Amino acid sequence: MIDATSLPRVLAAASGRPLSLAEHDDVFGLARPVPAFLEELEASGLTGRGGAAFPTFRKAKLLRDQRGHSKFVVVNAMEGEPAAHKDRTLLAANPHLVLDGAEYLAAAIGAKHIVVAVSRDNPATVNHLSHAIHERERRTLRGAKFELHTPPWRYVAGEESALVHWLDDNESLPQYRPRRPHILRIGHAPVLLDNAETCAQVGLIARYGGQWFRSIGTTTSPGSTLVSVSGAVTRPTVMEVALGTPLRTVLAAAGADTDPQAVLLGGYGGAWLDGRNIDVPYANESLGSLDATVGAGIIIVLPRGACGLAETTRIARWMANESARQCGPCAFGLPAIADDLQRLTLDARDATAAHDRLLERCGVVEGRGACRHPDGVVRLVRSALRVFADHVEEHASGIPCAAARSTRHFAAVPALEREEELVWE
Ligand SMILES: Cc1cc2nc3c(=O)[nH]c(=O)nc-3n(C[C@H](O)[C@H](O)[C@H](O)COP(=O)(O)O)c2cc1C
Ligand code: SF4
């Protein structure tokens, strides 16, 4: 049994290559049936690690109570965010822990099929998973059958309704649906969809119990979580940390700047946190009072001297290009937001008007998409205007910071694919 009080847990024995099934059994112990599994899952207080932090037990119970059809468990290993590397790191170390968790969930809800979805643009992870699934088929036949699916990469392809829509032989486009609780379906079959890291945490809870899981973390946010740290850091890194650890400690352990100007938490659809607040415990209940969340564990560190508005503009432009373009406010609103950010950053004559337009546009776009993609951009932009308020004033008064024109960037935004590259005026 791995140690309850120390880390790593889901990354235990990570060695740069995936553990074989036999090695996995040695490290974590055999995955035996657990009659009171759902009670343990409830006691653990585990919340989803894919971004929304929804209680994992509540989703599983909702699916268990569905009757009459065969059911699916879908493991979401799409990891669409460019700054996220946690799921591929996990799957390159302990793929069987993720698959164990999916098996426990399938047994608990009565699912006959387990679909593992990973982007085909991530061939190393596809290889690790297909090897691990093959190993399990040779050794044992436990209830549900695994299938590996490889949708093409897009930012929104990992959104749950888009992924299920693709698995149901359609395009990977998010679908309009009522807010939760809502049952996703492949054909008529109900689907329980969980992030890959969530499944790995489930694999540990099934073995060691809910109380073991709670022995680190906070009362409201128990357990450990994976973080992907990039930006002003010696080397981009993935680490496992106890929830509630001061953010400054997380940054120090990652070899990042511990006196940053700001930190982007939760990814491109997340929120900037002022660098003066990095002693906050890294958990949703503490970050919430600063309008930030853990999200999918993405931390981008912005050093002093960089321009937060320029970074935000680049991210917003990229996000606008990733709109699935089926909802008007998202398809037209996000490019307009990126344009206004660009004016605010680089055109002092229009900066004040652009600032006011941005606030207005955020209000118009928010909550008006089939998925939460535009809401993420709104969160990003509002946090930028708040945290970089001094920059806004300077830019508006005609003192553009040199960093805004610098070619050195801290948020690793991939090249734009569908529209022209962002050109500074
Ligand atoms: C635009 C968008 C993209 C998303 N991409 C991913 C993704 O790549 N991987 C993922 O696990 N969840 C992603 N999510 C969250 C999923 O919709 C879903 O909430 C999550 O996979 C549920 O798993 P969890 O309860 O274990 O967190 C995305 C959400 C949105 C709005
Ligand atoms: S909100 Fe945007 S990304 Fe989401 S479905 Fe609509 S157009 Fe696509």
Coordinates of C-alpha atoms and ligand atoms in Angstrom, one line a residue:
M1 CA 0.0 0.0 0.0
I2 CA 1.3 3.4 -0.9
D3 CA 1.9 5.8 2.0
A4 CA -1.3 7.7 3.0
T5 CA 0.4 10.9 4.1
S6 CA 3.1 11.4 1.5
L7 CA 3.2 12.1 -2.2
P8 CA 3.2 11.1 -5.0
R9 CA 0.0 9.0 -5.1
V10 CA -1.3 8.8 -8.7
L11 CA 2.3 9.4 -9.9
A12 CA 3.8 6.8 -7.5
A13 CA 6.7 4.9 -9.0
A14 CA 6.7 7.2 -12.1
S15 CA 9.9 6.3 -13.9
G16 CA 9.7 7.8 -17.4
R17 CA 8.1 4.7 -18.9
P18 CA 4.6 3.2 -18.2
L19 CA 4.4 0.5 -15.6
S20 CA 3.5 -2.9 -16.9
L21 CA 0.5 -4.6 -15.4
A22 CA 2.6 -6.8 -13.2
E23 CA 4.7 -3.8 -12.0
H24 CA 1.5 -1.9 -11.4
D25 CA 0.1 -4.7 -9.2
D26 CA 3.3 -4.7 -7.2
V27 CA 3.2 -1.0 -6.6
F28 CA -0.5 -0.5 -5.9
G29 CA -1.7 -4.0 -5.0
L30 CA -4.2 -6.1 -6.9
A31 CA -7.5 -4.4 -7.9
R32 CA -10.1 -6.6 -6.0
P33 CA -13.9 -6.2 -6.1
V34 CA -15.1 -3.6 -3.5
P35 CA -18.7 -4.2 -2.5
A36 CA -19.1 -0.8 -0.8
F37 CA -17.3 1.0 -3.5
L38 CA -19.8 3.8 -4.0
E39 CA -19.9 4.5 -0.3
E40 CA -16.1 4.8 -0.3
L41 CA -16.3 7.1 -3.3
E42 CA -18.8 9.3 -1.4
A43 CA -16.7 9.3 1.7
S44 CA -13.7 10.4 -0.2
G45 CA -15.2 13.6 -1.4
L46 CA -13.4 13.3 -4.7
T47 CA -14.3 16.0 -7.3
G48 CA -13.6 15.8 -11.0
R49 CA -10.1 16.8 -12.1
G50 CA -11.1 17.7 -15.6
G51 CA -11.9 21.3 -14.7
A52 CA -15.4 21.7 -13.2
A53 CA -14.7 19.9 -9.9
F54 CA -18.1 18.2 -9.9
P55 CA -18.5 15.5 -7.2
T56 CA -17.5 12.2 -8.8
F57 CA -19.8 10.2 -6.6
R58 CA -22.9 12.2 -7.6
K59 CA -22.3 11.6 -11.3
A60 CA -21.7 7.9 -10.7
K61 CA -24.8 7.5 -8.5
L62 CA -26.9 9.3 -11.2
L63 CA -25.7 6.8 -13.8
R64 CA -26.1 3.8 -11.5
D65 CA -29.8 4.8 -11.1
Q66 CA -30.4 4.8 -14.9
R67 CA -32.1 1.5 -16.0
G68 CA -32.9 -0.3 -19.1
H69 CA -30.0 0.2 -21.4
S70 CA -26.4 -0.9 -21.7
K71 CA -24.2 1.9 -20.3
F72 CA -20.8 3.4 -21.1
V73 CA -17.9 4.7 -19.0
V74 CA -15.9 7.2 -21.0
V75 CA -12.4 8.2 -19.9
N76 CA -11.6 11.7 -21.1
A77 CA -7.9 11.8 -21.8
M78 CA -8.3 14.4 -24.6
E79 CA -6.3 17.1 -22.7
G80 CA -7.1 19.9 -25.2
E81 CA -5.5 22.8 -23.3
P82 CA -2.1 23.6 -24.8
A83 CA -0.7 24.3 -21.3
A84 CA -2.0 21.0 -19.8
H85 CA 0.3 18.0 -19.7
K86 CA -1.0 16.2 -16.6
D87 CA -3.1 13.4 -18.3
R88 CA -0.4 12.5 -20.7
T89 CA 2.2 12.5 -17.9
L90 CA 0.0 10.3 -15.8
L91 CA -0.7 7.9 -18.7
A92 CA 3.0 7.7 -19.5
A93 CA 3.6 6.5 -16.0
N94 CA 0.6 4.7 -14.6
P95 CA -1.9 3.9 -17.4
H96 CA -3.3 0.9 -15.5
L97 CA -4.3 3.0 -12.5
V98 CA -6.5 5.1 -14.9
L99 CA -8.0 1.9 -16.4
D100 CA -8.6 0.4 -12.9
G101 CA -10.6 3.4 -11.9
A102 CA -12.7 3.1 -15.1
E103 CA -13.3 -0.6 -14.3
Y104 CA -14.4 0.2 -10.8
L105 CA -16.8 2.9 -12.1
A106 CA -18.1 0.5 -14.8
A107 CA -18.8 -2.2 -12.2
A108 CA -20.5 0.3 -9.9
I109 CA -22.9 1.7 -12.5
G110 CA -23.4 -1.6 -14.5
A111 CA -21.6 -0.5 -17.6
K112 CA -20.5 -3.0 -20.2
H113 CA -18.3 -0.7 -22.3
I114 CA -15.4 1.4 -21.3
V115 CA -14.2 3.9 -23.9
V116 CA -10.9 5.6 -23.5
A117 CA -10.7 8.7 -25.6
V118 CA -7.3 10.3 -26.4
S119 CA -6.4 12.7 -29.2
R120 CA -4.8 11.0 -32.2
D121 CA -2.4 14.0 -32.3
N122 CA -0.8 12.6 -29.2
P123 CA 0.6 9.3 -30.6
A124 CA 2.8 8.5 -27.5
T125 CA -0.3 8.4 -25.3
V126 CA -2.2 6.4 -27.8
N127 CA 0.6 3.9 -27.8
H128 CA 0.8 3.7 -24.0
L129 CA -3.0 3.1 -23.8
S130 CA -3.3 0.6 -26.5
H131 CA -0.4 -1.4 -25.0
A132 CA -2.0 -1.3 -21.5
I133 CA -5.5 -2.3 -22.8
H134 CA -3.9 -5.2 -24.7
E135 CA -2.1 -6.3 -21.6
R136 CA -5.3 -6.4 -19.6
E137 CA -7.2 -8.4 -22.3
R138 CA -4.5 -11.1 -22.2
R139 CA -4.6 -11.5 -18.5
T140 CA -8.1 -11.3 -17.4
L141 CA -11.6 -10.8 -18.5
R142 CA -13.3 -8.7 -15.9
G143 CA -16.8 -7.6 -16.9
A144 CA -16.6 -4.5 -19.1
K145 CA -14.7 -4.4 -22.4
F146 CA -12.2 -1.6 -23.2
E147 CA -12.2 0.3 -26.5
L148 CA -9.6 3.0 -27.4
H149 CA -10.9 5.9 -29.5
T150 CA -8.8 8.7 -31.0
P151 CA -10.7 11.8 -32.1
P152 CA -8.7 14.5 -33.8
W153 CA -7.4 17.3 -31.6
R154 CA -9.3 20.5 -31.1
Y155 CA -9.7 22.6 -28.0
V156 CA -13.4 21.9 -27.7
A157 CA -13.1 18.2 -28.7
G158 CA -12.5 17.4 -25.0
E159 CA -15.7 19.1 -23.9
E160 CA -17.9 16.3 -22.7
S161 CA -20.9 16.7 -25.1
A162 CA -18.5 17.2 -28.0
L163 CA -16.6 14.0 -27.1
V164 CA -19.8 11.9 -26.7
H165 CA -21.2 13.3 -29.9
W166 CA -18.0 12.2 -31.7
L167 CA -18.2 8.8 -30.2
D168 CA -21.8 8.6 -31.4
D169 CA -20.5 8.9 -35.0
N170 CA -20.9 12.6 -35.4
E171 CA -18.7 15.7 -35.5
S172 CA -16.9 16.6 -32.3
L173 CA -19.1 19.7 -31.7
P174 CA -20.5 20.6 -28.2
Q175 CA -24.2 20.1 -28.0
Y176 CA -26.9 22.3 -26.5
R177 CA -28.2 20.7 -23.3
P178 CA -29.7 21.7 -20.0
R179 CA -27.3 22.5 -17.2
R180 CA -26.5 19.6 -15.0
P181 CA -27.6 17.1 -14.0
H182 CA -27.9 15.9 -17.6
I183 CA -27.4 12.4 -18.9
L184 CA -25.1 12.1 -22.0
R185 CA -25.9 9.2 -24.3
I186 CA -24.2 7.1 -27.0
G187 CA -27.2 5.9 -29.0
H188 CA -29.7 5.3 -26.2
A189 CA -27.0 4.2 -23.7
P190 CA -26.3 6.5 -20.8
V191 CA -22.7 7.6 -20.4
L192 CA -20.6 8.3 -17.3
L193 CA -17.7 10.5 -18.4
D194 CA -14.7 11.2 -16.2
N195 CA -11.3 12.8 -16.7
A196 CA -8.3 10.4 -16.8
E197 CA -6.8 11.8 -13.6
T198 CA -10.2 11.5 -11.9
C199 CA -10.2 7.8 -12.9
A200 CA -6.7 7.3 -11.4
Q201 CA -7.9 8.8 -8.1
V202 CA -10.9 6.4 -8.2
G203 CA -8.4 3.5 -8.7
L204 CA -6.7 4.5 -5.4
I205 CA -9.9 5.1 -3.5
A206 CA -11.2 1.7 -4.4
R207 CA -8.1 0.1 -3.0
Y208 CA -7.3 2.2 0.1
G209 CA -10.7 3.8 1.0
G210 CA -12.3 7.2 1.3
Q211 CA -10.6 8.1 4.6
W212 CA -7.2 7.3 3.2
F213 CA -7.9 9.7 0.4
R214 CA -8.8 12.4 2.8
S215 CA -5.6 12.1 4.8
I216 CA -4.2 14.9 2.7
G217 CA -5.8 17.9 1.2
T218 CA -8.5 20.1 2.9
T219 CA -11.9 19.1 4.2
T220 CA -13.7 20.7 1.3
S221 CA -11.0 19.8 -1.3
P222 CA -9.6 16.5 -0.2
G223 CA -6.7 14.5 -1.8
S224 CA -4.0 15.3 -4.2
T225 CA -4.1 16.8 -7.7
L226 CA -1.8 17.0 -10.7
V227 CA -0.6 20.5 -11.8
S228 CA 1.0 21.5 -15.1
V229 CA 3.3 24.5 -14.4
S230 CA 4.7 26.5 -17.2
G231 CA 5.7 30.1 -18.1
A232 CA 8.4 31.6 -15.9
V233 CA 9.8 28.3 -14.8
T234 CA 13.1 26.6 -15.3
R235 CA 11.4 23.8 -17.2
P236 CA 7.7 23.2 -17.7
T237 CA 6.7 20.5 -15.2
V238 CA 3.9 18.3 -14.0
M239 CA 3.7 17.6 -10.2
E240 CA 1.3 16.0 -7.8
V241 CA 0.5 18.3 -4.9
A242 CA -1.9 18.1 -1.9
L243 CA -4.9 20.4 -2.4
G244 CA -4.6 23.3 0.1
T245 CA -0.8 23.6 -0.3
P246 CA 0.2 27.3 -0.5
L247 CA 0.6 28.3 -4.1
R248 CA 4.0 29.8 -3.3
T249 CA 5.1 26.3 -2.1
V250 CA 3.8 24.8 -5.4
L251 CA 5.7 27.3 -7.5
A252 CA 8.9 26.8 -5.5
A253 CA 8.7 23.0 -5.8
A254 CA 8.2 23.4 -9.6
G255 CA 11.3 25.7 -9.9
A256 CA 9.1 28.6 -10.9
D257 CA 9.5 32.3 -10.2
T258 CA 8.2 32.8 -6.6
D259 CA 7.9 36.6 -7.0
P260 CA 5.8 36.7 -10.1
Q261 CA 3.7 39.6 -11.4
A262 CA 0.7 37.2 -11.8
V263 CA -0.2 33.6 -12.3
L264 CA -2.8 32.3 -14.7
L265 CA -4.8 29.5 -12.9
G266 CA -7.0 27.0 -14.6
G267 CA -5.7 27.4 -18.1
Y268 CA -6.7 29.6 -21.1
G269 CA -10.3 29.7 -19.8
G270 CA -9.1 30.4 -16.3
A271 CA -8.3 33.5 -14.3
W272 CA -5.2 35.7 -13.6
L273 CA -4.2 35.9 -9.9
D274 CA -2.2 38.9 -8.7
G275 CA 1.3 37.9 -7.8
R276 CA 0.8 39.4 -4.3
N277 CA -1.7 36.7 -3.6
I278 CA 0.4 33.6 -4.1
D279 CA 0.3 32.6 -0.4
V280 CA -3.3 31.5 -1.0
P281 CA -3.9 27.8 -0.4
Y282 CA -4.2 26.0 -3.8
A283 CA -7.8 24.8 -3.4
N284 CA -11.1 26.0 -4.8
E285 CA -12.6 27.3 -1.6
S286 CA -9.6 29.6 -1.1
L287 CA -9.1 30.6 -4.7
G288 CA -12.8 31.3 -5.1
S289 CA -12.6 34.4 -2.9
L290 CA -10.0 35.7 -5.4
D291 CA -12.3 34.8 -8.4
A292 CA -10.0 31.9 -9.5
T293 CA -10.2 28.1 -9.5
V294 CA -7.9 25.1 -9.7
G295 CA -9.7 24.1 -12.9
A296 CA -7.7 21.3 -14.6
G297 CA -4.5 22.2 -12.6
I298 CA -2.9 24.5 -15.1
I299 CA -0.5 27.2 -13.7
I300 CA 1.2 29.7 -16.0
V301 CA 3.6 32.0 -14.2
L302 CA 4.0 35.6 -15.5
P303 CA 7.2 37.3 -14.4
R304 CA 7.5 41.0 -13.5
G305 CA 8.4 43.0 -16.6
A306 CA 6.1 40.9 -18.9
C307 CA 2.9 42.5 -20.2
G308 CA -0.2 40.7 -18.9
L309 CA -2.4 42.4 -21.4
A310 CA -0.3 41.3 -24.4
E311 CA -0.3 37.7 -23.0
T312 CA -4.1 37.8 -22.5
T313 CA -4.5 39.1 -26.1
R314 CA -2.6 36.2 -27.6
I315 CA -4.5 33.7 -25.5
A316 CA -7.9 35.3 -26.3
R317 CA -7.0 35.3 -30.1
W318 CA -6.1 31.7 -29.9
M319 CA -9.3 30.9 -28.0
A320 CA -11.4 32.8 -30.6
N321 CA -9.9 30.6 -33.3
E322 CA -10.9 27.5 -31.3
S323 CA -14.6 28.4 -31.3
A324 CA -16.6 25.7 -32.9
R325 CA -18.5 28.6 -34.6
Q326 CA -22.0 27.2 -34.1
C327 CA -23.2 29.8 -31.5
G328 CA -23.3 33.4 -32.7
P329 CA -22.1 35.1 -29.4
C330 CA -19.1 32.7 -29.4
A331 CA -18.3 32.8 -33.1
F332 CA -18.5 36.6 -33.4
G333 CA -18.0 37.8 -29.8
L334 CA -14.7 36.1 -29.1
P335 CA -12.8 37.6 -32.2
A336 CA -14.3 41.0 -31.2
I337 CA -13.0 40.5 -27.7
A338 CA -9.6 39.7 -29.0
D339 CA -9.6 42.7 -31.3
D340 CA -10.5 45.0 -28.4
L341 CA -7.8 43.5 -26.2
Q342 CA -5.3 44.2 -29.0
R343 CA -6.5 47.8 -29.3
L344 CA -6.4 48.2 -25.5
T345 CA -2.8 46.9 -25.4
L346 CA -1.3 48.7 -28.4
D347 CA -3.4 51.7 -29.4
A348 CA -3.5 54.4 -26.7
R349 CA -6.0 56.5 -28.8
D350 CA -8.6 53.7 -28.5
A351 CA -7.6 52.1 -25.2
T352 CA -10.3 53.6 -23.0
A353 CA -13.1 52.9 -25.4
A354 CA -11.8 49.4 -26.0
H355 CA -11.8 48.8 -22.3
D356 CA -15.4 49.8 -21.9
R357 CA -16.4 47.8 -25.0
L358 CA -14.6 44.7 -23.5
L359 CA -16.7 44.9 -20.4
E360 CA -19.9 45.2 -22.4
R361 CA -19.0 42.4 -24.7
C362 CA -18.1 40.1 -21.8
G363 CA -21.7 40.6 -20.5
V364 CA -23.2 39.8 -23.9
V365 CA -21.2 36.7 -24.5
E366 CA -21.3 35.1 -21.1
G367 CA -23.6 32.1 -20.7
R368 CA -24.7 32.3 -24.4
G369 CA -22.8 29.3 -25.8
A370 CA -23.8 25.6 -26.1
C371 CA -20.7 25.0 -24.1
R372 CA -18.7 27.0 -21.6
H373 CA -15.9 27.9 -24.0
P374 CA -16.9 31.6 -24.2
D375 CA -17.4 31.7 -20.5
G376 CA -13.8 30.8 -20.1
V377 CA -12.7 33.7 -22.3
V378 CA -14.9 36.1 -20.3
R379 CA -13.4 34.9 -17.0
L380 CA -9.9 35.3 -18.5
V381 CA -10.6 38.9 -19.8
R382 CA -12.3 40.1 -16.7
S383 CA -9.5 38.8 -14.5
A384 CA -6.9 40.5 -16.8
L385 CA -8.7 43.9 -16.6
R386 CA -8.8 43.5 -12.8
V387 CA -5.3 42.2 -12.1
F388 CA -3.5 44.3 -14.8
A389 CA -5.5 47.5 -14.0
D390 CA -2.3 49.5 -13.7
H391 CA -1.2 48.4 -17.2
V392 CA -4.6 49.4 -18.6
E393 CA -4.2 52.9 -17.2
E394 CA -0.6 53.2 -18.5
H395 CA -1.6 51.9 -22.0
A396 CA -4.5 54.3 -22.1
S397 CA -2.4 57.2 -21.1
G398 CA 0.0 56.5 -24.0
I399 CA 2.8 54.8 -22.2
P400 CA 2.9 51.4 -23.8
C401 CA 5.2 49.0 -22.0
A402 CA 8.1 47.7 -23.9
A403 CA 7.1 44.1 -23.0
A404 CA 3.9 44.5 -25.0
R405 CA 6.0 44.5 -28.2
S406 CA 8.5 41.9 -27.0
T407 CA 8.7 38.7 -28.8
R408 CA 9.3 36.8 -25.6
H409 CA 6.1 35.1 -24.5
F410 CA 5.2 33.3 -21.3
A411 CA 1.9 31.6 -22.1
A412 CA 2.9 29.0 -24.7
V413 CA 0.2 29.8 -27.3
P414 CA 0.5 27.5 -30.3
A415 CA 0.6 29.0 -33.8
L416 CA -2.8 30.1 -35.1
E417 CA -4.1 27.7 -37.7
R418 CA -7.2 29.1 -39.3
E419 CA -6.7 32.8 -39.4
E420 CA -3.9 35.2 -39.9
E421 CA -1.2 35.3 -37.2
L422 CA -1.8 38.1 -34.7
V423 CA 0.0 41.1 -36.1
W424 CA 0.9 43.9 -33.8
E425 CA 0.0 47.3 -35.3
Ligands
LIG1 C1 -14.1 23.9 -24.1 C2 -13.9 22.8 -23.1 C3 -12.9 21.9 -23.3 C4 -12.7 20.8 -22.4 N1 -11.7 19.9 -22.6 C5 -11.5 18.9 -21.7 C6 -10.4 18.0 -21.9 O1 -9.6 18.1 -22.8 N2 -10.3 17.0 -21.0 C7 -11.1 16.8 -19.9 O2 -11.0 15.9 -19.1 N3 -12.2 17.7 -19.7 C8 -12.3 18.7 -20.6 N4 -13.4 19.6 -20.4 C9 -14.3 19.3 -19.2 C10 -15.3 18.2 -19.6 O3 -16.4 18.8 -20.3 C11 -15.9 17.5 -18.4 O4 -16.4 18.4 -17.5 C12 -14.9 16.6 -17.7 O5 -14.1 15.8 -18.6 C13 -15.6 15.7 -16.7 O6 -14.7 14.9 -16.0 P1 -14.5 15.1 -14.4 O7 -15.8 15.2 -13.8 O8 -13.7 13.9 -14.1 O9 -13.7 16.4 -14.3 C14 -13.6 20.6 -21.3 C15 -14.6 21.6 -21.1 C16 -14.8 22.6 -22.0 C17 -15.9 23.6 -21.7
SF4_2 S1 -20.1 28.1 -27.4 FE1 -18.5 28.3 -29.0 S2 -17.2 26.5 -28.8 FE2 -19.1 26.1 -27.6 S3 -20.5 25.1 -29.0 FE3 -20.9 27.2 -29.2 S4 -19.6 28.0 -30.9 FE4 -18.8 26.0 -30.2

